Every structure is written in structure tokens, then in C-alpha cells.
Short mmCIF file of C-alpha atoms and ligand atoms in Angstrom, two decimals:
data_model
loop_
_atom_site.label_atom_id
_atom_site.label_comp_id
_atom_site.label_asym_id
_atom_site.label_seq_id
_atom_site.Cartn_x
_atom_site.Cartn_y
_atom_site.Cartn_z
CA MET A 1 111.67 56.26 62.46
CA SER A 2 112.07 56.57 58.67
CA THR A 3 112.07 59.89 56.82
CA LEU A 4 109.35 60.19 54.20
CA ASN A 5 110.01 61.29 50.67
CA ILE A 6 108.09 64.40 49.70
CA SER A 7 107.08 65.56 46.24
CA ARG A 8 108.80 68.46 44.57
CA GLY A 9 107.43 70.15 41.50
CA ALA A 10 108.28 72.82 38.97
CA GLN A 11 109.69 76.07 40.31
CA PHE A 12 106.96 78.08 38.61
CA SER A 13 103.61 77.59 36.91
CA LYS A 14 101.87 79.37 34.05
CA ILE A 15 98.55 79.45 32.24
CA MET A 16 99.35 77.67 28.97
CA GLY A 17 96.05 78.15 27.17
CA ILE A 18 92.54 79.51 27.73
CA GLY A 19 89.24 78.66 26.04
CA GLY A 20 85.60 79.56 26.43
CA TYR A 21 82.10 78.41 25.52
CA ARG A 22 79.22 80.83 25.16
CA PRO A 23 75.68 79.44 24.88
CA ARG A 24 73.91 79.96 21.55
CA ARG A 25 70.84 81.85 22.81
CA VAL A 26 71.32 85.61 23.06
CA VAL A 27 68.91 87.28 25.47
CA ASP A 28 68.74 91.04 25.00
CA ASN A 29 67.41 93.66 27.40
CA ALA A 30 64.19 93.92 25.37
CA GLU A 31 63.41 90.32 26.36
CA ILE A 32 64.43 90.88 30.00
CA ILE A 33 62.00 93.78 30.40
CA THR A 34 59.14 91.52 29.39
CA TYR A 35 59.84 89.71 32.71
CA ILE A 36 60.69 92.60 35.06
CA ASP A 37 59.63 96.22 35.55
CA SER A 38 62.76 97.87 34.15
CA SER A 39 64.13 99.45 30.98
CA ASP A 40 66.95 98.88 28.54
CA GLU A 41 68.38 102.23 29.57
CA TRP A 42 68.31 101.43 33.30
CA ILE A 43 70.01 98.08 32.77
CA ARG A 44 72.70 99.56 30.50
CA THR A 45 73.49 102.54 32.72
CA ARG A 46 73.34 100.72 36.09
CA SER A 47 75.14 97.52 35.06
CA GLY A 48 76.61 97.97 31.57
CA ILE A 49 74.79 94.87 30.28
CA THR A 50 73.20 94.98 26.81
CA GLU A 51 72.72 91.25 26.32
CA ARG A 52 73.62 87.93 27.88
CA ARG A 53 73.57 84.22 26.94
CA TRP A 54 71.25 81.65 28.48
CA ALA A 55 71.97 77.98 27.95
CA SER A 56 69.56 75.71 26.09
CA GLU A 57 68.73 72.24 27.36
CA ASP A 58 71.64 70.53 25.57
CA GLU A 59 74.16 73.11 26.81
CA THR A 60 74.72 71.37 30.11
CA VAL A 61 77.43 72.18 32.66
CA SER A 62 79.39 69.20 31.33
CA MET A 63 78.90 70.02 27.63
CA MET A 64 79.91 73.68 28.04
CA SER A 65 82.90 72.72 30.19
CA GLN A 66 84.16 70.19 27.68
CA ALA A 67 83.85 72.62 24.77
CA ALA A 68 85.81 75.28 26.68
CA ALA A 69 88.38 72.74 27.88
CA ARG A 70 89.04 71.38 24.36
CA LYS A 71 89.82 74.91 23.15
CA ALA A 72 92.10 75.55 26.14
CA MET A 73 93.98 72.25 25.63
CA ASP A 74 94.37 72.90 21.87
CA ARG A 75 95.75 76.36 22.51
CA ALA A 76 98.06 75.03 25.25
CA GLY A 77 99.30 72.22 23.00
CA VAL A 78 98.48 69.74 25.74
CA GLU A 79 96.80 66.37 25.06
CA PRO A 80 93.95 65.19 27.32
CA GLY A 81 96.17 62.31 28.48
CA GLN A 82 98.69 64.81 29.90
CA ILE A 83 96.07 66.39 32.19
CA ASP A 84 96.52 64.82 35.63
CA THR A 85 94.14 67.07 37.60
CA VAL A 86 90.76 68.59 36.79
CA ILE A 87 89.22 71.26 39.02
CA VAL A 88 85.73 72.51 38.20
CA ALA A 89 84.56 75.70 39.89
CA THR A 90 80.77 75.96 39.79
CA VAL A 91 77.73 76.66 41.93
CA THR A 92 75.25 75.37 39.35
CA HIS A 93 76.04 71.66 39.03
CA LEU A 94 72.77 70.66 40.65
CA HIS A 95 73.74 67.14 41.71
CA GLN A 96 75.13 66.90 45.23
CA THR A 97 77.35 63.97 44.20
CA PRO A 98 79.31 62.88 42.25
CA ALA A 99 81.33 65.92 41.26
CA ILE A 100 80.91 66.88 37.60
CA ALA A 101 84.73 67.07 37.28
CA THR A 102 85.07 63.27 37.15
CA THR A 103 82.68 62.93 34.20
CA ILE A 104 84.32 65.83 32.40
CA ALA A 105 87.79 64.31 32.93
CA SER A 106 86.69 60.92 31.58
CA GLU A 107 84.79 62.29 28.60
CA LEU A 108 87.72 64.53 27.64
CA GLY A 109 90.11 61.59 27.81
CA ALA A 110 91.95 62.74 30.95
CA ARG A 111 91.58 59.24 32.35
CA ASN A 112 92.62 58.69 35.96
CA ALA A 113 93.12 62.41 36.54
CA ALA A 114 92.41 63.62 40.07
CA ALA A 115 89.09 65.43 39.64
CA PHE A 116 86.88 67.46 41.96
CA ASP A 117 84.53 70.44 42.11
CA ILE A 118 84.92 73.56 44.22
CA SER A 119 82.22 76.00 45.31
CA ALA A 120 83.67 79.51 45.45
CA ALA A 121 81.04 81.34 43.37
CA CYS A 122 82.41 84.23 41.32
CA ALA A 123 85.89 83.78 42.85
CA GLY A 124 85.92 80.14 41.67
CA PHE A 125 88.32 80.58 38.75
CA CYS A 126 90.88 82.46 40.89
CA TYR A 127 90.54 79.90 43.71
CA ALA A 128 91.10 77.08 41.20
CA LEU A 129 94.13 78.88 39.72
CA ALA A 130 95.65 79.28 43.20
CA MET A 131 95.23 75.55 43.79
CA ALA A 132 96.63 74.60 40.37
CA ASP A 133 99.67 76.84 40.90
CA SER A 134 100.34 75.22 44.31
CA PHE A 135 99.79 71.67 43.05
CA ILE A 136 102.29 72.21 40.21
CA ARG A 137 104.92 73.75 42.44
CA THR A 138 104.62 71.01 45.07
CA GLY A 139 104.70 68.26 42.44
CA ALA A 140 101.20 67.00 43.23
CA SER A 141 100.23 67.75 39.61
CA LYS A 142 101.91 68.61 36.34
CA HIS A 143 99.10 69.80 34.07
CA VAL A 144 95.93 71.02 35.72
CA LEU A 145 92.74 71.77 33.80
CA ILE A 146 90.72 74.42 35.63
CA ILE A 147 87.18 75.20 34.54
CA GLY A 148 84.77 77.92 35.65
CA VAL A 149 81.27 77.01 34.47
CA GLU A 150 77.75 78.16 35.30
CA ARG A 151 74.15 77.72 34.23
CA LEU A 152 72.97 80.53 36.49
CA SER A 153 69.73 80.74 34.48
CA ASP A 154 68.69 77.50 36.27
CA LEU A 155 68.74 79.32 39.62
CA THR A 156 67.66 82.79 38.51
CA ASP A 157 64.08 83.94 38.99
CA LYS A 158 63.49 85.76 35.73
CA HIS A 159 60.81 87.86 37.43
CA ASP A 160 63.19 89.11 40.15
CA ARG A 161 64.23 92.70 39.46
CA SER A 162 67.51 92.45 41.34
CA THR A 163 68.98 89.43 39.53
CA ALA A 164 67.09 88.66 36.29
CA PHE A 165 69.13 91.05 34.13
CA ILE A 166 72.51 90.15 35.64
CA PHE A 167 73.05 86.41 35.73
CA ALA A 168 74.02 84.38 32.68
CA ASP A 169 75.57 81.13 31.50
CA GLY A 170 78.88 79.97 30.00
CA ALA A 171 82.17 78.18 30.60
CA GLY A 172 85.82 79.22 30.62
CA ALA A 173 88.76 76.86 30.98
CA ALA A 174 92.53 77.11 31.35
CA VAL A 175 95.39 74.62 31.27
CA VAL A 176 97.96 75.41 33.96
CA GLY A 177 101.38 73.77 33.67
CA PRO A 178 105.06 74.06 34.63
CA SER A 179 107.04 77.17 33.68
CA ASP A 180 110.70 78.21 33.65
CA THR A 181 109.83 81.74 34.74
CA PRO A 182 107.19 83.18 37.14
CA ALA A 183 103.79 83.64 35.44
CA VAL A 184 101.26 83.26 38.29
CA GLY A 185 101.67 85.72 41.17
CA PRO A 186 100.79 84.98 44.81
CA VAL A 187 97.07 84.71 45.48
CA VAL A 188 95.44 87.13 47.90
CA TRP A 189 92.24 85.48 49.01
CA GLY A 190 89.72 85.22 51.79
CA SER A 191 86.09 85.17 52.82
CA ASP A 192 83.53 87.01 54.93
CA GLY A 193 80.82 84.63 56.10
CA ASP A 194 79.20 87.39 58.17
CA GLN A 195 77.81 88.62 54.86
CA ALA A 196 76.73 85.19 53.58
CA ASP A 197 73.11 86.32 53.26
CA LEU A 198 73.84 89.02 50.67
CA ILE A 199 73.85 86.56 47.75
CA ALA A 200 72.26 83.22 48.53
CA GLN A 201 69.74 80.60 47.51
CA THR A 202 66.35 81.39 49.00
CA GLU A 203 66.01 78.00 50.71
CA SER A 204 67.89 74.72 51.15
CA TRP A 205 66.83 71.96 48.73
CA PRO A 206 64.98 69.89 51.41
CA THR A 207 62.91 72.90 52.50
CA ALA A 208 62.31 74.02 48.94
CA MET A 209 61.06 70.58 47.88
CA ASP A 210 58.82 70.17 50.96
CA PRO A 211 55.23 71.17 49.99
CA ASP A 212 54.35 71.60 53.69
CA ALA A 213 57.01 74.27 54.09
CA HIS A 214 55.09 76.68 51.83
CA GLU A 215 51.76 78.48 52.20
CA ASP A 216 50.61 77.38 48.74
CA GLY A 217 51.31 73.70 49.62
CA LYS A 218 53.65 73.31 46.65
CA PRO A 219 57.37 72.63 46.29
CA HIS A 220 59.39 75.69 45.27
CA TRP A 221 62.56 75.78 43.14
CA PRO A 222 65.18 77.57 45.32
CA MET A 223 66.33 80.67 43.45
CA LEU A 224 69.27 83.00 43.96
CA ARG A 225 68.55 86.26 45.77
CA MET A 226 70.92 89.18 46.01
CA ASN A 227 70.94 92.35 48.07
CA GLY A 228 72.71 94.23 45.28
CA ASN A 229 73.60 97.56 46.85
CA PRO A 230 75.75 96.33 49.79
CA VAL A 231 77.42 93.87 47.41
CA PHE A 232 78.09 96.75 45.03
CA LYS A 233 79.74 98.83 47.79
CA TRP A 234 81.76 95.90 49.14
CA ALA A 235 82.98 94.98 45.66
CA SER A 236 83.83 98.56 44.65
CA PHE A 237 85.81 99.49 47.79
CA THR A 238 86.99 96.41 49.70
CA MET A 239 87.87 94.48 46.55
CA ALA A 240 89.96 97.33 45.20
CA LYS A 241 92.13 96.96 48.32
CA THR A 242 92.44 93.21 47.73
CA ALA A 243 93.40 93.84 44.11
CA ALA A 244 96.07 96.31 45.25
CA GLU A 245 97.42 93.67 47.68
CA ALA A 246 97.62 91.13 44.83
CA MET A 247 99.70 93.60 42.80
CA ASP A 248 101.94 94.30 45.81
CA ALA A 249 102.38 90.58 46.46
CA ALA A 250 103.49 90.08 42.85
CA GLY A 251 105.78 93.13 42.96
CA VAL A 252 103.84 94.81 40.16
CA LYS A 253 103.23 98.56 40.26
CA PRO A 254 100.13 100.12 38.69
CA GLU A 255 102.26 101.58 35.88
CA ASP A 256 103.59 98.08 35.05
CA LEU A 257 100.14 96.58 34.62
CA GLU A 258 98.92 96.05 31.05
CA VAL A 259 95.58 94.28 31.43
CA PHE A 260 92.89 94.30 34.15
CA VAL A 261 90.21 91.60 34.21
CA PRO A 262 88.01 91.80 37.30
CA HIS A 263 85.04 89.49 37.76
CA GLN A 264 82.34 90.71 35.39
CA ALA A 265 79.72 91.74 37.96
CA ASN A 266 78.94 95.31 36.93
CA ASN A 267 80.75 97.78 34.67
CA ARG A 268 80.45 100.44 37.38
CA ILE A 269 82.27 98.16 39.86
CA THR A 270 85.04 97.72 37.27
CA ASP A 271 85.23 101.52 36.84
CA ALA A 272 85.37 102.11 40.62
CA MET A 273 88.16 99.55 41.05
CA PHE A 274 90.10 100.94 38.11
CA LYS A 275 89.95 104.40 39.66
CA ALA A 276 90.82 103.25 43.19
CA LEU A 277 93.81 101.27 41.87
CA LYS A 278 95.04 104.36 39.97
CA LEU A 279 95.76 102.27 36.90
CA PRO A 280 97.18 104.02 33.82
CA SER A 281 94.55 105.03 31.27
CA ASP A 282 95.98 102.71 28.59
CA VAL A 283 95.48 99.54 30.67
CA VAL A 284 93.24 97.16 28.70
CA ILE A 285 90.10 96.34 30.69
CA GLY A 286 87.89 93.25 30.44
CA ARG A 287 84.31 94.37 29.67
CA ASP A 288 82.76 91.03 28.78
CA ILE A 289 79.75 91.87 30.93
CA ILE A 290 78.39 94.09 28.16
CA HIS A 291 77.57 91.12 25.91
CA HIS A 292 77.67 88.21 28.34
CA GLY A 293 76.31 89.37 31.70
CA ASN A 294 77.63 87.92 34.95
CA THR A 295 78.63 84.29 34.40
CA SER A 296 80.14 83.89 37.90
CA ALA A 297 83.06 81.40 37.85
CA ALA A 298 83.24 81.59 34.03
CA SER A 299 83.45 85.37 33.77
CA ILE A 300 87.22 85.92 34.11
CA PRO A 301 88.43 83.25 31.64
CA LEU A 302 85.70 84.28 29.17
CA ALA A 303 86.73 87.93 29.42
CA ILE A 304 90.41 87.01 28.94
CA GLU A 305 89.53 84.92 25.89
CA THR A 306 87.61 87.85 24.38
CA LEU A 307 90.58 90.20 24.86
CA LEU A 308 93.06 87.71 23.37
CA GLU A 309 90.83 86.76 20.41
CA SER A 310 90.08 90.37 19.55
CA GLY A 311 93.76 91.34 19.73
CA GLN A 312 93.10 93.90 22.50
CA ALA A 313 95.48 91.94 24.74
CA ARG A 314 98.52 89.82 23.84
CA SER A 315 100.27 86.75 25.12
CA GLY A 316 102.89 87.59 27.77
CA GLN A 317 101.18 90.74 29.03
CA THR A 318 100.88 91.37 32.77
CA CYS A 319 97.25 91.00 33.86
CA LEU A 320 95.52 91.50 37.20
CA ILE A 321 92.55 89.21 37.83
CA ILE A 322 90.22 89.35 40.81
CA GLY A 323 87.10 87.30 41.53
CA PHE A 324 84.52 88.09 44.24
CA GLY A 325 81.03 86.95 45.05
CA ALA A 326 78.64 84.82 47.11
CA GLY A 327 80.05 83.66 50.41
CA LEU A 328 81.30 86.28 50.47
CA VAL A 329 84.56 85.05 48.90
CA TYR A 330 87.35 86.70 46.98
CA ALA A 331 90.70 85.94 45.34
CA GLY A 332 93.08 87.90 43.13
CA GLN A 333 96.39 87.29 41.37
CA VAL A 334 98.65 88.88 38.81
CA ILE A 335 99.27 86.55 35.86
CA LEU A 336 101.08 86.62 32.54
CA LEU A 337 98.57 86.03 29.76
CA PRO A 338 98.97 82.78 27.79
C1 COA B 1 72.10 95.15 41.16
C2 COA B 1 72.65 96.55 40.91
C3 COA B 1 72.92 96.77 39.43
C4 COA B 1 71.58 97.58 41.34
O1 COA B 1 72.12 98.87 41.18
P1 COA B 1 72.03 99.92 42.38
O2 COA B 1 72.60 101.17 41.89
O3 COA B 1 72.70 99.30 43.58
O4 COA B 1 70.49 100.03 42.58
P2 COA B 1 69.62 100.04 43.92
O5 COA B 1 69.37 98.65 44.37
O6 COA B 1 70.26 101.00 44.92
O7 COA B 1 68.29 100.69 43.39
C5 COA B 1 68.27 102.00 42.82
C6 COA B 1 66.92 102.27 42.25
O8 COA B 1 66.70 101.45 41.07
C7 COA B 1 65.51 100.67 41.22
N1 COA B 1 65.72 99.37 40.60
C8 COA B 1 66.25 98.26 41.18
N2 COA B 1 66.29 97.27 40.26
C9 COA B 1 65.81 97.77 39.12
C10 COA B 1 65.64 97.25 37.83
N3 COA B 1 65.98 95.99 37.53
N4 COA B 1 65.14 98.05 36.87
C11 COA B 1 64.80 99.33 37.14
N5 COA B 1 64.95 99.89 38.34
C12 COA B 1 65.46 99.11 39.33
C13 COA B 1 65.30 100.58 42.70
O9 COA B 1 63.94 100.34 43.01
C14 COA B 1 65.76 101.93 43.17
O10 COA B 1 64.73 102.88 42.93
P3 COA B 1 64.47 104.13 43.93
O11 COA B 1 65.75 104.94 43.86
O12 COA B 1 63.29 104.80 43.32
O13 COA B 1 64.25 103.52 45.28
C15 COA B 1 73.93 96.80 41.72
O14 COA B 1 73.63 96.90 43.09
C16 COA B 1 74.97 95.72 41.55
O15 COA B 1 75.52 95.54 40.48
N6 COA B 1 75.30 95.04 42.65
C17 COA B 1 76.39 94.08 42.68
C18 COA B 1 76.17 92.95 41.76
C19 COA B 1 77.20 91.96 41.94
O16 COA B 1 78.35 92.29 42.00
N7 COA B 1 76.78 90.76 42.08
C20 COA B 1 77.52 89.69 42.24
C21 COA B 1 78.75 89.48 42.68
S1 COA B 1 78.66 87.94 42.09
#
């Protein structure tokens, strides 16, 4: 029996560059309250959101992804031809097959790259980063383009009080490549399918499109529904523990942390996690939700880009990221910022 060769990769990986795309159309709370019984004050105080972006027709999942990816590759100094793997995290590419990652790879010029989509909702970026880190260290890949992208407005019922003000659109991308020193800590991740109903599409596509399945005899577009309060409690308490485990796994103490970028679900969840983690008061916190709402898989890279572009955070700083959402799913890591 012969012994097989196995691949061996770089000892470490790092995020080499990050880029984002934010849709042109700004939707403020004044517009939202024309759709739902609410107020600007309620939305600001309960969620932190003042405005969000909704994609126009031409701002497709592919278009937004490519725009974010080009920025990330430019900043990483990596040519499209060097990208050998493309992972797209999204729950709003509305074609069952093929994956949008293959089109994105081709159109960017990452020809022949391995390319696939993953569905891990608001934890999608952290799931994709965990995979990229592993692929690079095993030698399966050298430069991985990871993209978190959503057009949540396609699946949001703008007349639903529990979701209309929260969900938004955008794309964030990162190039992950080999590193001489550790820059992506161990992932702490998991799921809880017992709570799958808390954030879910109302119906499967076949049922939604079947006129006979509905009292009004018409097909219905299947929207997202969320039972916000239990999600809020789960995110505020259970996810703080997961974030603490990610810091422990990386050997980083709260006083060593410089930047904290949780999934942008609700400013009050961010505050609760910050308090539970006992982070120092000078830790820089991602607050992208204020102007961009909850963009699911795109929210963490977009928030990181905002902090880096504004100078609030710097390359090389130690940053805790944690994504959590529909599934329920979650994943967190400590990274060094690109
Ligand atoms: C959605 C969310 C902001 C609602 O905040 P909340 O504090 O949990 O609010 P509740 O659902 O308990 O409702 C509180 C009150 O506000 C009212 N309310 C609910 N939605 C409202 C709205 N859009 N505008 C005004 N009032 C609203 C409720 O009717 C309720 O009124 P009552 O006290 O008179 O019964 C919050 O639950 C949340 O952010 N959840 C998690 C979101 C999240 O993380 N999602 C995704 C992970 S991807």
C-alpha cells in the first residue's frame, strides 16, 4: 500500500486587505415610519439605527460583491489571478444554483479559483474566515477571497414592525493569505438548531409560490420573520460567553484587546457584550449599525472598513470579531487588523 502525499501550507494566515460596498440609496427612519407604526426615537433608542442603505436594482449581490472585492484586493496588493479560492457568505442570493461565487470569481479575473457559497447568516463572514484560515494552513489554498454580501431588502417585509427598520444591504470582502506570524486566532463556533424558528423565512419557496397554499389564492413572496426579544437575550448573554472563549482561545486578555467588532445587530447588544466581557473603556467599538443597519454577513467587514478608513482603528491592532444570527449560528475569532 502506498503512502499518499498530503498538502502542507503556510504556518499562519492573516487578513491582508478589507473592502466594502454600501448601496447608494440612504433610507432614514422618517421613511421607515411611513411603512410601520413606530417612531424615529423608538428605532434609535431600541436599536441605535438612524439610517440604512437599500440596494437599487443594479446593485445586485454580484455587483456589490465585486466592488467590495476589488477594494480588498487593491488594499491587499493581490492580483485577481493570485486568488485561488472564493467563498461567498450570503443568504440573499436567490438562485438555488449555481453559486454566485463562481460568477464573481470569473468576472473578477480569478479564473479557475475554487468557488462556492456558504449559508451561515450573520455569522457568515466569521465562518468564511475560519475556512480560509484552515485552507491556507493546510495548503489547500494560498489566497482566499471571502465575501459577506446581502440584499436583505429583497426578503424584508417593509410593513413588518419587527424587521423593517433593522435589515439592510451591502457587501464586505477580505483577502486572506499566508503570514509569517499569527494573525487569525482559533475560531469558536457552533449552532443551535432548536432555535431555528427565531429568525426564518415565513415559508419555503415551493409553498410560497403555490397559489393554492394561501387563502387569497395568490403566490406570496417568502419574507424573513424574527422573534426579536429571545434573539436579543441570546445574543446579549450567550454570545458574550462565546466571545470570551474566542479571546481565551487566542490567549488575549480583555486588557490586551484594542478593537471590538461584533455583528451589527443592535447597539444595545453590543453594549451588553462589551459590559459582560469587561473590556477596557478605551477599546474601539464597531458601531456601523447606526448608519448602515444590520447587513448580516456583510456587517463585520463593513464595520472594520469604517474604523480603518476613519482612523479610529489601525493596521496591526488586536480585534475581536463575533458573528451570530439565523440558524441559530455563531462564530468568533481574534484577528490582527490588516
Ligand atoms: C427587534 C428589537 C430591536 C426589539 O426590541 P425589544 O426591546 O426586544 O422590543 P420588544 O419586542 O420586547 O417590544 C417592546 C415594545 O416595543 C413595541 N415595538 C415593537 N416593535 C416596535 C417598533 N418597530 N416600533 C415601535 N414599537 C415597537 C412592542 O409592541 C412592545 O410594546 P409593549 O411594551 O407596549 O408591549 C430587539 O429585540 C432586537 O434587536 N433583537 C435582536 C435583533 C437581532 O439581533 N437580529 C438578528 C441577529 S441577525
